[in-house]
């Protein structure tokens, strides 16, 4: 809830528990204001195996807690896939109802962590973004696609539906495009993704990471608390919360600095306070 800036600030200060053995399914490059999380099992098209879900949550929590980080990019290793989605072979291990529910909750908590992350999260989609890969892109704040990107939510072919995508895709691409993708397993190429709002920019695949880094740097140069409040409001704020959050933003050092810099005709230097 946005009553003041406490959500954005406390989220940044919270320290996530790392997976005991360190992440195995992702790599994190966090030297500077822009952090890159790479989904890292290219031989399996960056499939989302069971450890992936808590590992991504932990990585986001650690980046939020690190005040140097101002923006996050998520991408896939190699040039074939962002992610081909949940590990279909691994579904066989979910033998009890409790195990199925725990798994589903784990996935949903991770999508919620991306949406609720105080940092802006950019998806750099290289190749296939299928099933959970497409849902992860939907959870991100901005999607940049390489021209070879292919989006799809084919879960009905294995008797499932995209639990998060079915909830969120209608507000991004509309109910009818969502139904085409979910009911028929229709794949969406990069140009179509751009047209229907599933991607905000399409660039040659070779330029994907440079473009994502440029955008992330552009965002990272702006006032971080303002960006965090903007994300929270866009993702579901209300009038009262908006008023309280904006009142609090007006009182921050960053807003004072932004106003000073404007009048002094120079670039602002933001501290995140
Ligand atoms: N779950 C488990 N393994 C997967 C996977 C998934 N979702 N997607 C790809 N893989 C594995 C393949 O089994 C294969 O493993 P192997 O080399 O040990 O045989 C490897 O990744 C490469 O995939 P492959 O199918 O050989 O590549 P392809 O170019 O022929 O096809 C796809 C690529 C993406 C079209 C195809 O892999 C696919 O349809 N994947 C499933 C996508 C999906 O339904 N996702 C939603 C899951 S609910």
Short mmCIF file of C-alpha atoms and ligand atoms in Angstrom, two decimals:
data_model
loop_
_atom_site.label_atom_id
_atom_site.label_comp_id
_atom_site.label_asym_id
_atom_site.label_seq_id
_atom_site.Cartn_x
_atom_site.Cartn_y
_atom_site.Cartn_z
CA UNK A 1 0.00 0.00 0.00
CA UNK A 2 1.25 3.45 -0.80
CA UNK A 3 0.67 5.65 2.21
CA UNK A 4 4.14 7.12 2.16
CA UNK A 5 7.41 5.95 0.71
CA UNK A 6 7.84 3.20 3.28
CA UNK A 7 7.00 0.38 0.87
CA UNK A 8 9.57 1.39 -1.71
CA UNK A 9 12.19 2.11 0.94
CA UNK A 10 11.61 -0.95 3.10
CA UNK A 11 11.53 -3.22 0.07
CA UNK A 12 14.93 -1.90 -0.97
CA UNK A 13 16.24 -2.45 2.53
CA UNK A 14 14.89 -5.98 2.92
CA UNK A 15 17.54 -8.61 2.63
CA UNK A 16 16.46 -11.67 0.73
CA UNK A 17 17.64 -15.06 1.79
CA UNK A 18 19.94 -16.51 -0.78
CA UNK A 19 19.49 -20.10 -1.80
CA UNK A 20 21.87 -21.98 0.47
CA UNK A 21 24.13 -23.24 -2.29
CA UNK A 22 23.92 -20.03 -4.34
CA UNK A 23 21.97 -19.71 -7.56
CA UNK A 24 22.38 -22.46 -10.12
CA UNK A 25 19.74 -21.64 -12.66
CA UNK A 26 20.58 -17.96 -13.06
CA UNK A 27 23.63 -15.71 -13.24
CA UNK A 28 23.62 -12.18 -11.86
CA UNK A 29 25.90 -9.44 -13.14
CA UNK A 30 25.45 -6.50 -10.78
CA UNK A 31 28.46 -4.19 -11.14
CA UNK A 32 26.85 -0.78 -11.28
CA UNK A 33 23.41 0.76 -11.46
CA UNK A 34 22.14 -1.75 -14.05
CA UNK A 35 22.01 -5.41 -12.98
CA UNK A 36 21.53 -8.23 -15.47
CA UNK A 37 19.94 -11.53 -14.45
CA UNK A 38 20.60 -14.27 -17.00
CA UNK A 39 18.45 -17.42 -17.01
CA UNK A 40 21.22 -19.88 -17.50
CA UNK A 41 20.45 -23.31 -18.88
CA UNK A 42 20.84 -22.69 -22.63
CA UNK A 43 21.07 -26.40 -23.53
CA UNK A 44 17.48 -26.75 -22.26
CA UNK A 45 16.37 -23.42 -23.72
CA UNK A 46 16.58 -21.82 -20.26
CA UNK A 47 13.81 -23.98 -18.92
CA UNK A 48 12.46 -22.94 -15.51
CA UNK A 49 13.36 -25.90 -13.30
CA UNK A 50 12.19 -26.08 -9.68
CA UNK A 51 15.14 -24.17 -8.11
CA UNK A 52 14.72 -21.35 -10.64
CA UNK A 53 11.70 -19.86 -8.88
CA UNK A 54 13.23 -19.23 -5.40
CA UNK A 55 16.57 -18.32 -6.98
CA UNK A 56 15.02 -15.54 -9.05
CA UNK A 57 13.14 -14.24 -6.00
CA UNK A 58 16.32 -14.24 -3.91
CA UNK A 59 18.28 -12.45 -6.64
CA UNK A 60 15.66 -9.72 -6.93
CA UNK A 61 15.58 -9.29 -3.15
CA UNK A 62 19.35 -8.90 -3.01
CA UNK A 63 19.36 -6.35 -5.83
CA UNK A 64 16.58 -4.38 -4.10
CA UNK A 65 18.63 -4.31 -0.91
CA UNK A 66 21.70 -3.02 -2.77
CA UNK A 67 21.27 0.75 -3.05
CA UNK A 68 23.63 0.92 -6.03
CA UNK A 69 21.19 -1.02 -8.22
CA UNK A 70 18.69 1.18 -10.02
CA UNK A 71 17.35 -1.11 -12.78
CA UNK A 72 17.29 -4.81 -13.62
CA UNK A 73 17.36 -6.60 -16.96
CA UNK A 74 16.27 -10.23 -17.23
CA UNK A 75 17.39 -12.19 -20.29
CA UNK A 76 18.20 -15.75 -21.36
CA UNK A 77 21.61 -17.30 -21.98
CA UNK A 78 22.49 -18.06 -25.59
CA UNK A 79 20.64 -16.88 -28.65
CA UNK A 80 17.79 -19.38 -28.85
CA UNK A 81 15.60 -18.62 -25.87
CA UNK A 82 14.61 -16.19 -23.18
CA UNK A 83 12.97 -19.24 -21.61
CA UNK A 84 10.95 -22.17 -22.98
CA UNK A 85 8.98 -22.13 -19.72
CA UNK A 86 8.33 -24.56 -16.90
CA UNK A 87 10.26 -27.83 -16.88
CA UNK A 88 7.67 -30.19 -18.34
CA UNK A 89 9.69 -33.28 -17.46
CA UNK A 90 9.93 -32.04 -13.86
CA UNK A 91 6.14 -31.84 -13.56
CA UNK A 92 6.18 -35.63 -13.16
CA UNK A 93 7.77 -35.15 -9.72
CA UNK A 94 4.68 -33.32 -8.46
CA UNK A 95 2.96 -36.48 -7.25
CA UNK A 96 0.75 -35.11 -4.45
CA UNK A 97 -1.84 -32.34 -4.41
CA UNK A 98 0.26 -30.57 -1.80
CA UNK A 99 3.32 -30.72 -4.07
CA UNK A 100 1.33 -29.36 -7.02
CA UNK A 101 -0.03 -26.50 -4.87
CA UNK A 102 3.39 -25.70 -3.40
CA UNK A 103 4.87 -25.57 -6.89
CA UNK A 104 2.11 -23.33 -8.21
CA UNK A 105 2.48 -20.99 -5.22
CA UNK A 106 6.22 -20.89 -5.77
CA UNK A 107 5.73 -19.77 -9.39
CA UNK A 108 3.11 -17.17 -8.47
CA UNK A 109 5.25 -15.76 -5.65
CA UNK A 110 8.08 -15.27 -8.13
CA UNK A 111 5.92 -13.49 -10.70
CA UNK A 112 4.58 -11.35 -7.83
CA UNK A 113 8.17 -10.60 -6.75
CA UNK A 114 8.97 -9.28 -10.23
CA UNK A 115 5.82 -7.15 -10.28
CA UNK A 116 6.34 -5.99 -6.69
CA UNK A 117 10.07 -5.33 -7.05
CA UNK A 118 10.81 -1.70 -6.21
CA UNK A 119 13.30 -1.67 -9.08
CA UNK A 120 12.18 -1.39 -12.70
CA UNK A 121 12.60 -4.76 -14.44
CA UNK A 122 13.17 -4.96 -18.19
CA UNK A 123 12.74 -8.23 -20.09
CA UNK A 124 15.24 -8.58 -22.95
CA UNK A 125 13.62 -11.38 -24.94
CA UNK A 126 16.05 -13.32 -27.10
CA UNK A 127 14.28 -16.12 -28.99
CA UNK A 128 11.57 -18.29 -27.44
CA UNK A 129 9.50 -16.87 -24.57
CA UNK A 130 7.08 -19.74 -24.10
CA UNK A 131 4.84 -20.68 -21.19
CA UNK A 132 6.46 -19.39 -18.00
CA UNK A 133 8.94 -17.48 -20.21
CA UNK A 134 6.08 -15.48 -21.73
CA UNK A 135 4.53 -15.04 -18.27
CA UNK A 136 7.83 -13.75 -16.89
CA UNK A 137 7.98 -11.20 -19.71
CA UNK A 138 4.41 -10.17 -18.81
CA UNK A 139 5.46 -9.71 -15.18
CA UNK A 140 8.33 -7.39 -16.19
CA UNK A 141 7.74 -3.66 -16.53
CA UNK A 142 8.99 -3.18 -20.09
CA UNK A 143 9.67 -5.79 -22.78
CA UNK A 144 12.34 -5.38 -25.43
CA UNK A 145 12.37 -8.13 -28.02
CA UNK A 146 15.03 -9.21 -30.47
CA UNK A 147 13.62 -9.64 -33.96
CA UNK A 148 13.88 -13.43 -33.59
CA UNK A 149 11.68 -13.49 -30.48
CA UNK A 150 8.69 -15.83 -30.39
CA UNK A 151 6.10 -15.52 -27.64
CA UNK A 152 3.59 -18.22 -26.77
CA UNK A 153 1.51 -19.72 -23.98
CA UNK A 154 1.15 -23.31 -25.21
CA UNK A 155 0.27 -24.91 -21.84
CA UNK A 156 -3.09 -26.30 -23.04
CA UNK A 157 -1.04 -28.76 -25.12
CA UNK A 158 0.01 -30.41 -21.85
CA UNK A 159 -3.35 -30.01 -20.16
CA UNK A 160 -2.50 -26.82 -18.27
CA UNK A 161 -3.03 -23.07 -18.61
CA UNK A 162 -0.64 -20.21 -17.81
CA UNK A 163 -1.91 -19.42 -14.30
CA UNK A 164 -0.26 -16.00 -14.11
CA UNK A 165 -0.47 -15.18 -17.83
CA UNK A 166 -4.21 -15.83 -17.95
CA UNK A 167 -4.65 -13.25 -15.20
CA UNK A 168 -2.29 -10.57 -16.53
CA UNK A 169 -2.17 -10.90 -20.32
CA UNK A 170 -5.73 -9.54 -20.84
CA UNK A 171 -4.73 -6.15 -19.40
CA UNK A 172 -1.63 -6.08 -21.64
CA UNK A 173 -2.80 -7.51 -24.98
CA UNK A 174 -6.56 -7.76 -24.46
CA UNK A 175 -8.78 -10.73 -23.68
CA UNK A 176 -9.13 -11.87 -27.30
CA UNK A 177 -5.41 -12.05 -28.09
CA UNK A 178 -4.95 -13.81 -24.74
CA UNK A 179 -7.61 -16.35 -25.69
CA UNK A 180 -6.02 -16.90 -29.11
CA UNK A 181 -2.69 -17.60 -27.43
CA UNK A 182 -4.09 -19.70 -24.56
CA UNK A 183 -6.85 -21.64 -26.36
CA UNK A 184 -5.05 -22.21 -29.67
CA UNK A 185 -1.43 -22.00 -28.57
CA UNK A 186 -0.95 -19.28 -31.20
CA UNK A 187 2.66 -18.13 -31.35
CA UNK A 188 3.36 -14.42 -31.67
CA UNK A 189 6.44 -13.19 -33.53
CA UNK A 190 8.35 -10.06 -32.53
CA UNK A 191 6.61 -7.70 -34.97
CA UNK A 192 3.17 -8.91 -33.87
CA UNK A 193 4.25 -8.66 -30.23
CA UNK A 194 5.10 -5.01 -30.85
CA UNK A 195 1.76 -4.37 -32.53
CA UNK A 196 -0.34 -5.93 -29.76
CA UNK A 197 1.65 -4.42 -26.88
CA UNK A 198 3.40 -7.57 -25.71
CA UNK A 199 6.73 -5.86 -26.52
CA UNK A 200 7.49 -2.13 -26.40
CA UNK A 201 10.54 -2.19 -28.69
CA UNK A 202 11.82 -4.65 -31.29
CA UNK A 203 15.45 -4.46 -32.35
CA UNK A 204 17.83 -6.66 -34.36
CA UNK A 205 18.78 -9.60 -32.13
CA UNK A 206 22.44 -8.50 -32.17
CA UNK A 207 21.43 -5.12 -30.67
CA UNK A 208 19.13 -6.53 -27.98
CA UNK A 209 21.36 -6.24 -24.91
CA UNK A 210 22.82 -2.88 -25.94
CA UNK A 211 19.30 -1.52 -26.35
CA UNK A 212 18.18 -2.98 -23.02
CA UNK A 213 21.24 -1.54 -21.26
CA UNK A 214 20.68 1.88 -22.83
CA UNK A 215 17.07 1.93 -21.68
CA UNK A 216 18.01 0.67 -18.21
CA UNK A 217 20.71 3.35 -17.92
CA UNK A 218 18.18 5.99 -19.01
CA UNK A 219 15.84 4.87 -16.23
CA UNK A 220 18.70 4.47 -13.73
CA UNK A 221 19.64 8.13 -14.17
CA UNK A 222 16.23 9.22 -12.92
CA UNK A 223 15.03 9.55 -9.30
CA UNK A 224 14.73 5.95 -7.98
CA UNK A 225 12.01 6.58 -5.40
CA UNK A 226 9.93 8.33 -8.04
CA UNK A 227 10.37 5.38 -10.41
CA UNK A 228 9.43 2.94 -7.61
CA UNK A 229 6.30 4.90 -6.71
CA UNK A 230 5.41 5.19 -10.41
CA UNK A 231 5.68 1.41 -10.78
CA UNK A 232 3.51 0.81 -7.74
CA UNK A 233 0.81 3.21 -8.93
CA UNK A 234 0.82 1.91 -12.50
CA UNK A 235 0.54 -1.66 -11.21
CA UNK A 236 -2.55 -0.88 -9.17
CA UNK A 237 -2.64 2.29 -7.11
CA UNK A 238 -5.64 4.26 -5.95
CA UNK A 239 -6.36 7.98 -5.60
CA UNK A 240 -5.65 8.17 -1.86
CA UNK A 241 -2.43 6.19 -2.13
CA UNK A 242 -1.32 8.25 -5.08
CA UNK A 243 -1.92 11.49 -3.19
CA UNK A 244 -0.04 10.26 -0.10
CA UNK A 245 2.88 8.91 -2.13
CA UNK A 246 3.21 12.10 -4.19
CA UNK A 247 3.05 14.20 -1.02
CA UNK A 248 5.93 12.13 0.37
CA UNK A 249 7.91 12.36 -2.88
CA UNK A 250 7.63 16.15 -2.77
CA UNK A 251 9.50 15.99 0.55
CA UNK A 252 12.46 13.94 -0.66
CA UNK A 253 15.97 15.19 -1.21
CA UNK A 254 15.83 13.85 -4.76
CA UNK A 255 12.88 16.09 -5.63
CA UNK A 256 14.70 19.08 -4.11
CA UNK A 257 17.78 18.12 -6.14
CA UNK A 258 15.72 17.67 -9.32
CA UNK A 259 14.16 21.11 -8.93
CA UNK A 260 17.54 22.72 -8.12
CA UNK A 261 19.18 21.04 -11.11
CA UNK A 262 16.38 22.23 -13.39
CA UNK A 263 16.74 25.84 -12.30
CA UNK A 264 20.55 25.65 -12.44
CA UNK A 265 20.33 24.06 -15.94
CA UNK A 266 22.41 20.98 -15.04
CA UNK A 267 21.83 17.22 -14.78
CA UNK A 268 20.47 16.07 -11.40
CA UNK A 269 22.37 13.65 -9.18
CA UNK A 270 19.88 11.45 -7.33
CA UNK A 271 20.60 9.60 -4.06
CA UNK A 272 17.42 7.56 -3.69
CA UNK A 273 16.28 9.50 -0.62
N1 LIG B 1 10.48 -28.39 -20.37
C1 LIG B 1 11.46 -29.31 -20.34
N2 LIG B 1 12.41 -29.41 -21.28
C2 LIG B 1 12.35 -28.54 -22.31
C3 LIG B 1 11.36 -27.55 -22.40
C4 LIG B 1 10.39 -27.47 -21.36
N3 LIG B 1 9.44 -26.54 -21.34
N4 LIG B 1 11.56 -26.83 -23.53
C5 LIG B 1 12.65 -27.34 -24.11
N5 LIG B 1 13.13 -28.37 -23.39
C6 LIG B 1 14.31 -29.19 -23.66
C7 LIG B 1 14.03 -30.24 -24.71
O1 LIG B 1 13.44 -31.40 -24.12
C8 LIG B 1 15.40 -30.50 -25.25
O2 LIG B 1 16.10 -31.33 -24.33
P1 LIG B 1 17.07 -32.51 -24.88
O3 LIG B 1 18.13 -31.81 -25.70
O4 LIG B 1 17.59 -33.16 -23.64
O5 LIG B 1 16.19 -33.39 -25.71
C9 LIG B 1 16.07 -29.13 -25.22
O6 LIG B 1 15.31 -28.37 -24.26
C10 LIG B 1 16.04 -28.39 -26.54
O7 LIG B 1 14.69 -28.36 -26.99
P2 LIG B 1 14.18 -29.00 -28.39
O8 LIG B 1 12.74 -29.34 -28.24
O9 LIG B 1 15.09 -30.10 -28.82
O10 LIG B 1 14.38 -27.77 -29.36
P3 LIG B 1 13.52 -27.45 -30.65
O11 LIG B 1 14.24 -26.34 -31.33
O12 LIG B 1 13.24 -28.67 -31.43
O13 LIG B 1 12.11 -26.90 -30.10
C11 LIG B 1 10.68 -25.59 -28.68
C12 LIG B 1 12.07 -25.73 -29.32
C13 LIG B 1 10.76 -24.42 -27.70
C14 LIG B 1 9.63 -25.31 -29.72
C15 LIG B 1 10.32 -26.90 -27.91
O14 LIG B 1 11.41 -27.23 -27.07
C16 LIG B 1 9.09 -26.79 -27.05
O15 LIG B 1 7.99 -26.79 -27.57
N6 LIG B 1 9.26 -26.72 -25.74
C17 LIG B 1 8.15 -26.70 -24.81
C18 LIG B 1 7.59 -25.30 -24.65
C19 LIG B 1 6.38 -25.31 -23.73
O16 LIG B 1 5.41 -26.00 -23.98
N7 LIG B 1 6.44 -24.53 -22.65
C20 LIG B 1 5.39 -24.46 -21.68
C21 LIG B 1 5.64 -25.42 -20.59
S1 LIG B 1 4.21 -25.63 -19.52
#
